[in-house]
Tab-separated table of N, CA and C in Angstrom:
chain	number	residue	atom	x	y	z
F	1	UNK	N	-134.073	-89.367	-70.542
F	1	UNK	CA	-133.277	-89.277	-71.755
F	1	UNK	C	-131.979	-90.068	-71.568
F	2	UNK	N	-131.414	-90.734	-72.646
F	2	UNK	CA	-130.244	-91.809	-72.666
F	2	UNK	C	-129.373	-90.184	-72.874
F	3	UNK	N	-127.741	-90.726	-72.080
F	3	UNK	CA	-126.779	-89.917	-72.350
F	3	UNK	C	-126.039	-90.152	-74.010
F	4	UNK	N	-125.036	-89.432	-73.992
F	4	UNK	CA	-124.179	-89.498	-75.126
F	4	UNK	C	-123.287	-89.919	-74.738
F	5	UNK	N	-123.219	-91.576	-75.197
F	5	UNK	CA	-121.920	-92.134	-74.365
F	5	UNK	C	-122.211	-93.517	-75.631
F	6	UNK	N	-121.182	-94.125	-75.437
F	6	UNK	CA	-120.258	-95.306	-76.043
F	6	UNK	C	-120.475	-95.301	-78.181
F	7	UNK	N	-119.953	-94.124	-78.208
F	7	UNK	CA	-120.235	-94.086	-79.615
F	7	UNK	C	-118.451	-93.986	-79.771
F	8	UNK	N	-118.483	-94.349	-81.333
F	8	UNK	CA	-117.067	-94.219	-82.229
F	8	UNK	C	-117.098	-93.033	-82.917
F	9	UNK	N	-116.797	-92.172	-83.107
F	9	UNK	CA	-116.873	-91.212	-83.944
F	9	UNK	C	-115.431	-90.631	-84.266
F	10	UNK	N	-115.299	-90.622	-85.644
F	10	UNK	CA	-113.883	-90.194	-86.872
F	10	UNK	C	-114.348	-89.269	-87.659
F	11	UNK	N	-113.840	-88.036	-87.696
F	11	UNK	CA	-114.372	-87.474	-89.151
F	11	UNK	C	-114.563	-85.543	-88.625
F	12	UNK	N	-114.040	-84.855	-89.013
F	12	UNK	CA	-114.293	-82.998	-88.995
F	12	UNK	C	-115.984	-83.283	-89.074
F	13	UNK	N	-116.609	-82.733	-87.940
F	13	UNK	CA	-117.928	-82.402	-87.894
F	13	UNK	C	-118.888	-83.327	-87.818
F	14	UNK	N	-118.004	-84.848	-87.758
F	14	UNK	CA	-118.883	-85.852	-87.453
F	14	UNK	C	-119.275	-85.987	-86.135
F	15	UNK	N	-120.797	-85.915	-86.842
F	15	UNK	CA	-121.738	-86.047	-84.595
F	15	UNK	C	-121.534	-84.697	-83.837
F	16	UNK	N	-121.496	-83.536	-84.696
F	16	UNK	CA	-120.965	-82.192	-84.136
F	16	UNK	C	-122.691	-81.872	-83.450
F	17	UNK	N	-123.612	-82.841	-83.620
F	17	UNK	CA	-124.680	-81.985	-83.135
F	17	UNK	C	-125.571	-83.102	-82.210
F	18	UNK	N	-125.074	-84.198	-81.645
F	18	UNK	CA	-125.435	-85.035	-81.418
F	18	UNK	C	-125.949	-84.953	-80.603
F	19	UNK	N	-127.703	-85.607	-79.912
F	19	UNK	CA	-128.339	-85.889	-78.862
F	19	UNK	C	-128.497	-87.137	-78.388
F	20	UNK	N	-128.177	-87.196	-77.361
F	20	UNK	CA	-128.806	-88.192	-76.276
F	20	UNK	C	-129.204	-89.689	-77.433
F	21	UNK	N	-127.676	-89.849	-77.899
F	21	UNK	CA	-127.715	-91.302	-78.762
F	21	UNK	C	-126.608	-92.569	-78.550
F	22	UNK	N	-126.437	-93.109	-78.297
F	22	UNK	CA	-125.493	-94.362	-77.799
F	22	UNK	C	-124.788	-95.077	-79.025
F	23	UNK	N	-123.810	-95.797	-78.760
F	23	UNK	CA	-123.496	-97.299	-79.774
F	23	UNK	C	-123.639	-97.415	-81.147
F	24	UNK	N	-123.311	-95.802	-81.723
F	24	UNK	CA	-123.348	-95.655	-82.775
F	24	UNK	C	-121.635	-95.588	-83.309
F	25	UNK	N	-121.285	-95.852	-84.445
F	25	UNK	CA	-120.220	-96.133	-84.926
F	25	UNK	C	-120.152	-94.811	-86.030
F	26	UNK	N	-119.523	-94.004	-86.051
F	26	UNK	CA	-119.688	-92.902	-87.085
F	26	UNK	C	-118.071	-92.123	-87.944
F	27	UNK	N	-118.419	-92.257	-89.067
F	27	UNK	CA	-116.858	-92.205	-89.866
F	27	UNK	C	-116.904	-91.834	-90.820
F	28	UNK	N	-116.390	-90.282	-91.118
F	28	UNK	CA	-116.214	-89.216	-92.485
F	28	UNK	C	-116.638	-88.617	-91.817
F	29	UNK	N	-116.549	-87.357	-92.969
F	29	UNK	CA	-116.728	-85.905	-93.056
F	29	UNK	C	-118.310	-85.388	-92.832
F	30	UNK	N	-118.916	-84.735	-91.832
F	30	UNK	CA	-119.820	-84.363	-91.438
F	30	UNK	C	-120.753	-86.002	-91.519
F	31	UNK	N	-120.733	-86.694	-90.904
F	31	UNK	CA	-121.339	-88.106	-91.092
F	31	UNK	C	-121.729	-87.792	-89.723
F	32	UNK	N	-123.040	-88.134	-89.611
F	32	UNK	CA	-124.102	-88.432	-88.280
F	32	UNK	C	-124.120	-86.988	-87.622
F	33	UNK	N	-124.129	-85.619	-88.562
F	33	UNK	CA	-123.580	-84.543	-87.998
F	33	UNK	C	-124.446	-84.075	-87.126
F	34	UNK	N	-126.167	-84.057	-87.169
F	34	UNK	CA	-126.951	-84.209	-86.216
F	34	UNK	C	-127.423	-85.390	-85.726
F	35	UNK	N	-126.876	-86.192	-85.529
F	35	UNK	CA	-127.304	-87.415	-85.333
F	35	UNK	C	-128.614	-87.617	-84.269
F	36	UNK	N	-129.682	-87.487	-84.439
F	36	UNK	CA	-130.948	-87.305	-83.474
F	36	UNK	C	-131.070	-88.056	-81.901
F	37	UNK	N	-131.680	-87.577	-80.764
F	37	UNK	CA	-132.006	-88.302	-79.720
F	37	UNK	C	-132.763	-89.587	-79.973
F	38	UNK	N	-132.288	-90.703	-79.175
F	38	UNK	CA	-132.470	-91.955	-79.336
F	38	UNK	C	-131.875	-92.756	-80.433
F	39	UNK	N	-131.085	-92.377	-80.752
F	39	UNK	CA	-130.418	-92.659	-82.530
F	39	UNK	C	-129.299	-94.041	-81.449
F	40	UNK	N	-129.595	-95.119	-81.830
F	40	UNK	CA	-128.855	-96.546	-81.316
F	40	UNK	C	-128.128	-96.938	-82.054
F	41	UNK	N	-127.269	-97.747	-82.202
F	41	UNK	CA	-126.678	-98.649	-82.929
F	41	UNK	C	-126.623	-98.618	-83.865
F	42	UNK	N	-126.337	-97.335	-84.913
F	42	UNK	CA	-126.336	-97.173	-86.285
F	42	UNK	C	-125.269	-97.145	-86.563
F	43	UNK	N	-125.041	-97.285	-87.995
F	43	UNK	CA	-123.507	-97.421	-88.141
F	43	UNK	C	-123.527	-96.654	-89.493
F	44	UNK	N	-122.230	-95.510	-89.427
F	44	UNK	CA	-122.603	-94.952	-90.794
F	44	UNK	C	-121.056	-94.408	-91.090
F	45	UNK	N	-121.312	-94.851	-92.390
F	45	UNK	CA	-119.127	-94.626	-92.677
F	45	UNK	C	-119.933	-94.089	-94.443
F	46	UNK	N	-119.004	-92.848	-94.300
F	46	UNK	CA	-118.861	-91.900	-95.489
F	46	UNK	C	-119.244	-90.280	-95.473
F	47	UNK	N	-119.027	-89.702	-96.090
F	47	UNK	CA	-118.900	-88.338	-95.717
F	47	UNK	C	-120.479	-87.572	-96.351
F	48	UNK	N	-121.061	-86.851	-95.494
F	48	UNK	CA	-122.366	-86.409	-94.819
F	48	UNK	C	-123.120	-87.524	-94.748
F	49	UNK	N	-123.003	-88.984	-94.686
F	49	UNK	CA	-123.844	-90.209	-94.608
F	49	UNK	C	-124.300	-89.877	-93.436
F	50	UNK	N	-125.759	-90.392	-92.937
F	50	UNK	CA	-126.473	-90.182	-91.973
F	50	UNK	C	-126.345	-88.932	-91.315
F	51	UNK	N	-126.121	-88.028	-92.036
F	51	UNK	CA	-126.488	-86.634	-91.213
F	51	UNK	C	-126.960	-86.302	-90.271
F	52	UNK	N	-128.601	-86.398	-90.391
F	52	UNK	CA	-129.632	-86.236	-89.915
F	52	UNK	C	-130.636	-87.937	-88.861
F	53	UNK	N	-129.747	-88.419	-88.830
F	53	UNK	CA	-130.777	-89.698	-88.742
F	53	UNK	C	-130.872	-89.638	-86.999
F	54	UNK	N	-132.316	-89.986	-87.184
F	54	UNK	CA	-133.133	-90.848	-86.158
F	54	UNK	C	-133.515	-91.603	-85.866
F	55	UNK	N	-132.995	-92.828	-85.606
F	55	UNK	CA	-133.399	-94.150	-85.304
F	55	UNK	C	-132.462	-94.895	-85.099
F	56	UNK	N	-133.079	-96.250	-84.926
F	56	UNK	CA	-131.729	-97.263	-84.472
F	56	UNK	C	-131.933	-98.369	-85.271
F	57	UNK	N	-130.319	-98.657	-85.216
F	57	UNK	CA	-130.122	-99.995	-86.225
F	57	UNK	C	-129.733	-100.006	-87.740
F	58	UNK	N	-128.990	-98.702	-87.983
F	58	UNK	CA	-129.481	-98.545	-89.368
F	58	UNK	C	-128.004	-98.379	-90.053
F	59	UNK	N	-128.258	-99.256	-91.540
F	59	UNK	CA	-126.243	-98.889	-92.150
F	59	UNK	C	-126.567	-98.022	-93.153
F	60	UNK	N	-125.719	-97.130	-93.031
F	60	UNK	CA	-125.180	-96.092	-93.981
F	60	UNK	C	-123.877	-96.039	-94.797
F	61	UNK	N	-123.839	-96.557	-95.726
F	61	UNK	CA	-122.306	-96.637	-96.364
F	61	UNK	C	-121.994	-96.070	-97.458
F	62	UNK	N	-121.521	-94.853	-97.533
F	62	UNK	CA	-121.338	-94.151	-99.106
F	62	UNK	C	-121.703	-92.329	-98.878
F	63	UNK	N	-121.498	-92.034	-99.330
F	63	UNK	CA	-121.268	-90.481	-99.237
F	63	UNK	C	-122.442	-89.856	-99.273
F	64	UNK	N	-123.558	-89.812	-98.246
F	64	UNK	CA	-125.104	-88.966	-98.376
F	64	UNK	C	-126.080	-89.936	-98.470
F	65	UNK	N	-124.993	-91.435	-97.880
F	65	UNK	CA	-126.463	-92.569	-97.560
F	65	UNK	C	-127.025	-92.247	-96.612
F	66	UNK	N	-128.652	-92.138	-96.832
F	66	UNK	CA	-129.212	-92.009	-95.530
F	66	UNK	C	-129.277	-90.795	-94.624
F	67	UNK	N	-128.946	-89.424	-95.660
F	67	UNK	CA	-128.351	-88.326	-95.237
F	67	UNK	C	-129.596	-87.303	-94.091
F	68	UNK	N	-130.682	-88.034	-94.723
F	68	UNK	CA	-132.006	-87.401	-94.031
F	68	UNK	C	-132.871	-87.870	-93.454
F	69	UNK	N	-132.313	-89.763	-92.833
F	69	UNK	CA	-133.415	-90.417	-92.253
F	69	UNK	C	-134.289	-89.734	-90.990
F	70	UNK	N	-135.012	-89.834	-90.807
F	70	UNK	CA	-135.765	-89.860	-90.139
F	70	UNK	C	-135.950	-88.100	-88.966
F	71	UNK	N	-135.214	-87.303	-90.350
F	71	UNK	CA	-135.037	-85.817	-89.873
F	71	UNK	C	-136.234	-85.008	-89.682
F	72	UNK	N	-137.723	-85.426	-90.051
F	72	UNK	CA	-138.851	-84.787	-90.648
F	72	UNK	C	-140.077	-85.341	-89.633
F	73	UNK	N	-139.600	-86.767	-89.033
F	73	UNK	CA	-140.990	-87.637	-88.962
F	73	UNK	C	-140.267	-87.620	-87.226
F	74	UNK	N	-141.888	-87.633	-87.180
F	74	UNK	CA	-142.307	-87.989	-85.621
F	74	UNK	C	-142.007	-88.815	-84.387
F	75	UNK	N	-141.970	-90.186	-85.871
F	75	UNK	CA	-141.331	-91.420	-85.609
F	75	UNK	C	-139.979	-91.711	-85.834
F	76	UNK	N	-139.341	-92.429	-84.939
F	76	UNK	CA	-137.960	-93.136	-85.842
F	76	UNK	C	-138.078	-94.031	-86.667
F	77	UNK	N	-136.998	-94.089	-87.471
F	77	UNK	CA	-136.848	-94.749	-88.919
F	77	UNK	C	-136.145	-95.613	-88.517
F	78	UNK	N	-136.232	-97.042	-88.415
F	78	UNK	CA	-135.188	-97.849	-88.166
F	78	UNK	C	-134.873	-99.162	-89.252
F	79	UNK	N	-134.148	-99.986	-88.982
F	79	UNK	CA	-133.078	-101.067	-89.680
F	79	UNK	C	-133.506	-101.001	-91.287
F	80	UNK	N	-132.668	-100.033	-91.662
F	80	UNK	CA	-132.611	-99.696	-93.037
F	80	UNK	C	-131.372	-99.604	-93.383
F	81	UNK	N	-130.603	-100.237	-94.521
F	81	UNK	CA	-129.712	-100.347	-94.983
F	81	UNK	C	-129.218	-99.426	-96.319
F	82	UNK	N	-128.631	-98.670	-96.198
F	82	UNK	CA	-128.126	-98.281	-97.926
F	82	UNK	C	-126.411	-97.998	-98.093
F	83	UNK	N	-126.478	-98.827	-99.271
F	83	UNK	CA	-124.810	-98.699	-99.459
F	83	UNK	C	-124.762	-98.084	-100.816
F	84	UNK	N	-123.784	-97.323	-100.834
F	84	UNK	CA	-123.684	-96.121	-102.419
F	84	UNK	C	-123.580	-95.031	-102.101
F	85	UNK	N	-123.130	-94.543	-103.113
F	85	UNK	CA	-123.380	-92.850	-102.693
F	85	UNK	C	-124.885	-92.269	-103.104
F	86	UNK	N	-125.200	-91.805	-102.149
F	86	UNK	CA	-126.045	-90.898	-102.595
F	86	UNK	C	-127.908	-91.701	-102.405
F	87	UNK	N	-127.709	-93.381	-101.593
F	87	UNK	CA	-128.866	-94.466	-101.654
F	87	UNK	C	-129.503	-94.048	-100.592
F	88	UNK	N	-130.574	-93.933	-100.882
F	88	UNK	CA	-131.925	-93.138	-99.820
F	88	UNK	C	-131.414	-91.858	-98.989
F	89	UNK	N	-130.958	-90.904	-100.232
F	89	UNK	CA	-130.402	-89.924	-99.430
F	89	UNK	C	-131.413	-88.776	-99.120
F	90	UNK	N	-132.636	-88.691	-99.444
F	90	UNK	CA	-133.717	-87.845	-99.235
F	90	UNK	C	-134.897	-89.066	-97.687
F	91	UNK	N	-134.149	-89.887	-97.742
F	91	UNK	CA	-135.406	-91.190	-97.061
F	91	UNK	C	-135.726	-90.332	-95.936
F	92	UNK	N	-136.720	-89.907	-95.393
F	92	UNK	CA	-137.482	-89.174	-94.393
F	92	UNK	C	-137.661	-90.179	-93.157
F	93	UNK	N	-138.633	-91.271	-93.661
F	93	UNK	CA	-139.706	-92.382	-92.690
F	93	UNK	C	-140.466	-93.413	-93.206
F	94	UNK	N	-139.578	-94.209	-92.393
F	94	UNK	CA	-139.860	-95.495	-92.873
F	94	UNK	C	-138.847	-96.749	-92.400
F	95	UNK	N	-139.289	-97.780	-92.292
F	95	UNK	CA	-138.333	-99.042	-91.595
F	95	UNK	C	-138.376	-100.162	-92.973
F	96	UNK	N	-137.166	-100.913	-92.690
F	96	UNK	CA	-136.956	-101.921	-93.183
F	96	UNK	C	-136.369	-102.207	-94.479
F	97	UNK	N	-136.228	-101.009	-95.342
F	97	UNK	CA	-135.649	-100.604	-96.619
F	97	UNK	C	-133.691	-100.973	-97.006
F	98	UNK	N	-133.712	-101.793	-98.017
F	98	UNK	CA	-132.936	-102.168	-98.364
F	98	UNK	C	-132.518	-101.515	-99.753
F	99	UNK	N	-130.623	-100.684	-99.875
F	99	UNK	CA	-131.036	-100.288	-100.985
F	99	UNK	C	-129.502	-100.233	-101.363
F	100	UNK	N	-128.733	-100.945	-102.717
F	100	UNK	CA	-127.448	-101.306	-103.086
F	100	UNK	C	-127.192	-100.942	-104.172
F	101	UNK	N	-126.000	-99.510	-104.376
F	101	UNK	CA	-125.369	-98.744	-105.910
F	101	UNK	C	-125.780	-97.572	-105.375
F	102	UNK	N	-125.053	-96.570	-106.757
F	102	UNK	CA	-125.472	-95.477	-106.930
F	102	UNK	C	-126.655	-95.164	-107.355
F	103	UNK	N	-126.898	-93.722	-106.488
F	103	UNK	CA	-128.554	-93.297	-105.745
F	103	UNK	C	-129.374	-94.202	-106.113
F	104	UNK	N	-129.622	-95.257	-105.359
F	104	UNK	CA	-130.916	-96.559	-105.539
F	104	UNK	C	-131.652	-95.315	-104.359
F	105	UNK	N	-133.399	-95.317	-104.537
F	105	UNK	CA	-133.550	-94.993	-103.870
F	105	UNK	C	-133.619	-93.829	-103.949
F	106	UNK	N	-132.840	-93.129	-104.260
F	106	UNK	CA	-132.413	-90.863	-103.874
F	106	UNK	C	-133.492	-90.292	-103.898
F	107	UNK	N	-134.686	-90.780	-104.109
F	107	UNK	CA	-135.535	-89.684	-103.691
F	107	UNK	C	-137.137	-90.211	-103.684
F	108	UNK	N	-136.772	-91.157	-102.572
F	108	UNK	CA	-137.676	-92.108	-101.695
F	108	UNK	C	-137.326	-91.303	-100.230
F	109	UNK	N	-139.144	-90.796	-100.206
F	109	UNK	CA	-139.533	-89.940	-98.887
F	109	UNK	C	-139.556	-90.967	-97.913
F	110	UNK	N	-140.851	-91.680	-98.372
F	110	UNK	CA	-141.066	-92.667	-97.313
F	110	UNK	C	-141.698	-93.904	-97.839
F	111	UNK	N	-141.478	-95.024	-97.358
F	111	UNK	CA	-142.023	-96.392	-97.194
F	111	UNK	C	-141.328	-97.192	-96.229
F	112	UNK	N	-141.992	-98.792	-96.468
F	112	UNK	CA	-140.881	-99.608	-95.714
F	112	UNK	C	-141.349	-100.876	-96.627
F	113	UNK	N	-140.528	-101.505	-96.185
F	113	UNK	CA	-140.037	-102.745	-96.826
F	113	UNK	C	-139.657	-102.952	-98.230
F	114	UNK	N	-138.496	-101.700	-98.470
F	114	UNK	CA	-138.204	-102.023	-100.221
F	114	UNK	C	-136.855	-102.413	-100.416
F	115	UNK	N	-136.731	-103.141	-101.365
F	115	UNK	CA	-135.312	-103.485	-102.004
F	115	UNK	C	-135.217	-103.179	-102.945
F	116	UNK	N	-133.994	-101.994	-103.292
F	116	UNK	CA	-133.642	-101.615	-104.462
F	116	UNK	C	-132.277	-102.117	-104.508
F	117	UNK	N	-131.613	-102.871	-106.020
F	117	UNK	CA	-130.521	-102.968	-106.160
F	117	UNK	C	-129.640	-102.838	-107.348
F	118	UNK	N	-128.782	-101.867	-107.635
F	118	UNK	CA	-127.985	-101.863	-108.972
F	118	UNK	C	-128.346	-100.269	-108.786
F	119	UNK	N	-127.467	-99.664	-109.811
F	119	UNK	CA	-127.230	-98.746	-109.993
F	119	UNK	C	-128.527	-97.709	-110.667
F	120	UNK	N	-129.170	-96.904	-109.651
F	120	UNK	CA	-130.227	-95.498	-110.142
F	120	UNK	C	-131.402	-96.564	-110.210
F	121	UNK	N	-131.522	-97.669	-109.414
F	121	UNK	CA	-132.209	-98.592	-109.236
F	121	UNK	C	-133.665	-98.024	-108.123
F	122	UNK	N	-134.772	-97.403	-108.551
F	122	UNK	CA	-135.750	-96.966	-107.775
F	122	UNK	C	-135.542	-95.679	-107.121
F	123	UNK	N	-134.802	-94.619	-108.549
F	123	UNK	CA	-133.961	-94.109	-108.348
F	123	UNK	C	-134.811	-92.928	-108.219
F	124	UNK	N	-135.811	-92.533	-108.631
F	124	UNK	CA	-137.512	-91.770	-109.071
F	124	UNK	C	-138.247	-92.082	-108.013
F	125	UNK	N	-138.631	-92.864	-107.690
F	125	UNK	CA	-139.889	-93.273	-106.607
F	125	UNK	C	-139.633	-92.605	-105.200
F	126	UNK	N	-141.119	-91.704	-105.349
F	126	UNK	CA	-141.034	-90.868	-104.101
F	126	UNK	C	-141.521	-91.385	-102.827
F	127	UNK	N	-142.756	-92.229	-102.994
F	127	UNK	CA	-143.161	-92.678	-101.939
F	127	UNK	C	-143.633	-94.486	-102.421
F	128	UNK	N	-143.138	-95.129	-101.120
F	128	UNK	CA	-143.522	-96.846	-102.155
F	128	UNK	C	-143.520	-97.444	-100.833
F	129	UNK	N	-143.546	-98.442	-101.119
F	129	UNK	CA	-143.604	-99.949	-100.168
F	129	UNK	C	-143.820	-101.404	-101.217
F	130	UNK	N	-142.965	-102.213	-99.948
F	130	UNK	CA	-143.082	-103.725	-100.886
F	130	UNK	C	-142.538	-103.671	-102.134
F	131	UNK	N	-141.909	-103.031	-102.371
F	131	UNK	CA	-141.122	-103.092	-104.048
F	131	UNK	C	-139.681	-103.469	-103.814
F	132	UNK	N	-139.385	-104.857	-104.946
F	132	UNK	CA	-138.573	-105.340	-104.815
F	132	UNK	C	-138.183	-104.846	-106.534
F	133	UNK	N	-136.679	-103.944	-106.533
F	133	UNK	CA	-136.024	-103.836	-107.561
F	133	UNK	C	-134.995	-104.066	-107.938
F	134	UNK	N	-134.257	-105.066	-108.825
F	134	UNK	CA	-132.971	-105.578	-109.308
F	134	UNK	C	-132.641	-105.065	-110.455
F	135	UNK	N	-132.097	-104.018	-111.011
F	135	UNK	CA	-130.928	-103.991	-112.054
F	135	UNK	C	-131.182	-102.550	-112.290
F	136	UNK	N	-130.321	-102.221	-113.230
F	136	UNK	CA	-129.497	-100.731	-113.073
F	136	UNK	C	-130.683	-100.227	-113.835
F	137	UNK	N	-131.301	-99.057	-113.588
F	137	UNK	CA	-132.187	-97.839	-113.717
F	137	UNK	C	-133.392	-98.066	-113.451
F	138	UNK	N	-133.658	-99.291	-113.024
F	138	UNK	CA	-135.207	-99.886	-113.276
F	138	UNK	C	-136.013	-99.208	-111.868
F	139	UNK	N	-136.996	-99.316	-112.463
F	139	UNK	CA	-138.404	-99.736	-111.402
F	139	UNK	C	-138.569	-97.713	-111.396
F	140	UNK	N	-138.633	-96.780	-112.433
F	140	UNK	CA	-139.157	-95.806	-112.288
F	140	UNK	C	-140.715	-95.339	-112.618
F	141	UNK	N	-141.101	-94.604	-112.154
F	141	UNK	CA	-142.480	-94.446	-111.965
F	141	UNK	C	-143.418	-95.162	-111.160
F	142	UNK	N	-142.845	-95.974	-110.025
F	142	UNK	CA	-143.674	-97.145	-109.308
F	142	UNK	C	-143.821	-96.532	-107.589
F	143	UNK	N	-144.951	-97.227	-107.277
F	143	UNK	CA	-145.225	-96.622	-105.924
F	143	UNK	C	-145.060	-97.640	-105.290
F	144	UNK	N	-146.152	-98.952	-105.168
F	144	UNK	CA	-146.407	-99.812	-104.105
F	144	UNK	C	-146.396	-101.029	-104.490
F	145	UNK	N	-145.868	-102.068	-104.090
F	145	UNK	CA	-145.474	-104.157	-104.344
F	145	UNK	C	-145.626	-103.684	-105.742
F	146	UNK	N	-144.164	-103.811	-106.472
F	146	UNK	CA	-144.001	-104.392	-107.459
F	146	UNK	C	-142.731	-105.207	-106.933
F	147	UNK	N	-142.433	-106.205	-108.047
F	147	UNK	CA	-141.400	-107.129	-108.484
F	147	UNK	C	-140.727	-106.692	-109.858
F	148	UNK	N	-139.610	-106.152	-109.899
F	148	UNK	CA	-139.027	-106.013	-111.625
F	148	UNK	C	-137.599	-106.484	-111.588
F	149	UNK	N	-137.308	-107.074	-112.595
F	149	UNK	CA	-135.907	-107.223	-112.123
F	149	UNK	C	-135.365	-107.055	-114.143
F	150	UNK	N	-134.117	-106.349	-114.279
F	150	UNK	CA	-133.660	-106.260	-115.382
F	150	UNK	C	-133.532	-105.249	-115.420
F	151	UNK	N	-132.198	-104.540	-116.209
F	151	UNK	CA	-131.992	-103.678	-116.616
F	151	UNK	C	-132.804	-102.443	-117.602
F	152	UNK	N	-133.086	-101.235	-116.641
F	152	UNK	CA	-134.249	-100.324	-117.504
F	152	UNK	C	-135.344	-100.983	-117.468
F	153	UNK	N	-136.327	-101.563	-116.660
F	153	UNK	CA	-137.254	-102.321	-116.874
F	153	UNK	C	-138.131	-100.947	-115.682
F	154	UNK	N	-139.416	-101.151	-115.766
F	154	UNK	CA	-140.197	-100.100	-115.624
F	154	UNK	C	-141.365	-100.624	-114.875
């Protein structure tokens, strides 16, 4: 097991539960508060952002980004990005997910390789992959490779 050593941590209760995770950068209020064993190089600034996460490589920026990566699954969840409050804040498992605004994403369990961007942008979709979404509310009701881009587009 890796020790608990060369991390940043700022914040009441941030990393208060931390295992055997390194080179993580962690900042706000309960942010990375269990931060899981093997959890690398993640970086997570905002308050309960990355709570729960397991894996490495991963940005969290906004208040409950990323609040549940990889808390559920077997596997680690790694280089997944979400900036906003509230962007892949249910995300369980899954790699490679890209997701920009308020809750893009919020209640995406699992996939990998999606881009959501704009505001409540793939904001419905529970489980997906390969979906690329651009503009504010779009891409609800979709599971797997779509392309939509425009505002409210479906």
């Amino acid at each position: 097991a890796n020790p608990v050593s060369d991390n940043v941590i700022i914040g009441a209760y941030s990393a208060q539960n931390i295992e055997d995770s390194r080179f993580n950068t962690i900042i706000g209020n309960q942010a990375g508060q269990n931060l899981g064993a093997g959890s690398i190089q993640n970086l997570i600034f905002g308050s309960v952002a990355g709570r729960d996460i397991i894996g490495e490589c991963n940005i969290a920026i906004g208040r409950g980004a990323l609040a549940m990566l990889g808390s559920t699954s077997s596997n680690n969840s790694n280089n997944s990005i979400a900036i906003g409050s509230y962007s892949q804040l249910n995300f369980e498992n899954g790699q490679y997910n890209v997701t920009m605004g308020l809750r893009t994403g919020q209640y995406l369990l699992t996939g990998n390789l999606n881009t959501f961007i704009g505001v409540f942008s793939g904001c419905d979709i529970v489980s997906g992959s390969f979906n690329n979404i651009i503009g504010g509310s779009s891409g609800t009701g979709l599971t797997n490779a779509n392309t939509i881009s425009g505002q409210k587009c479906h």
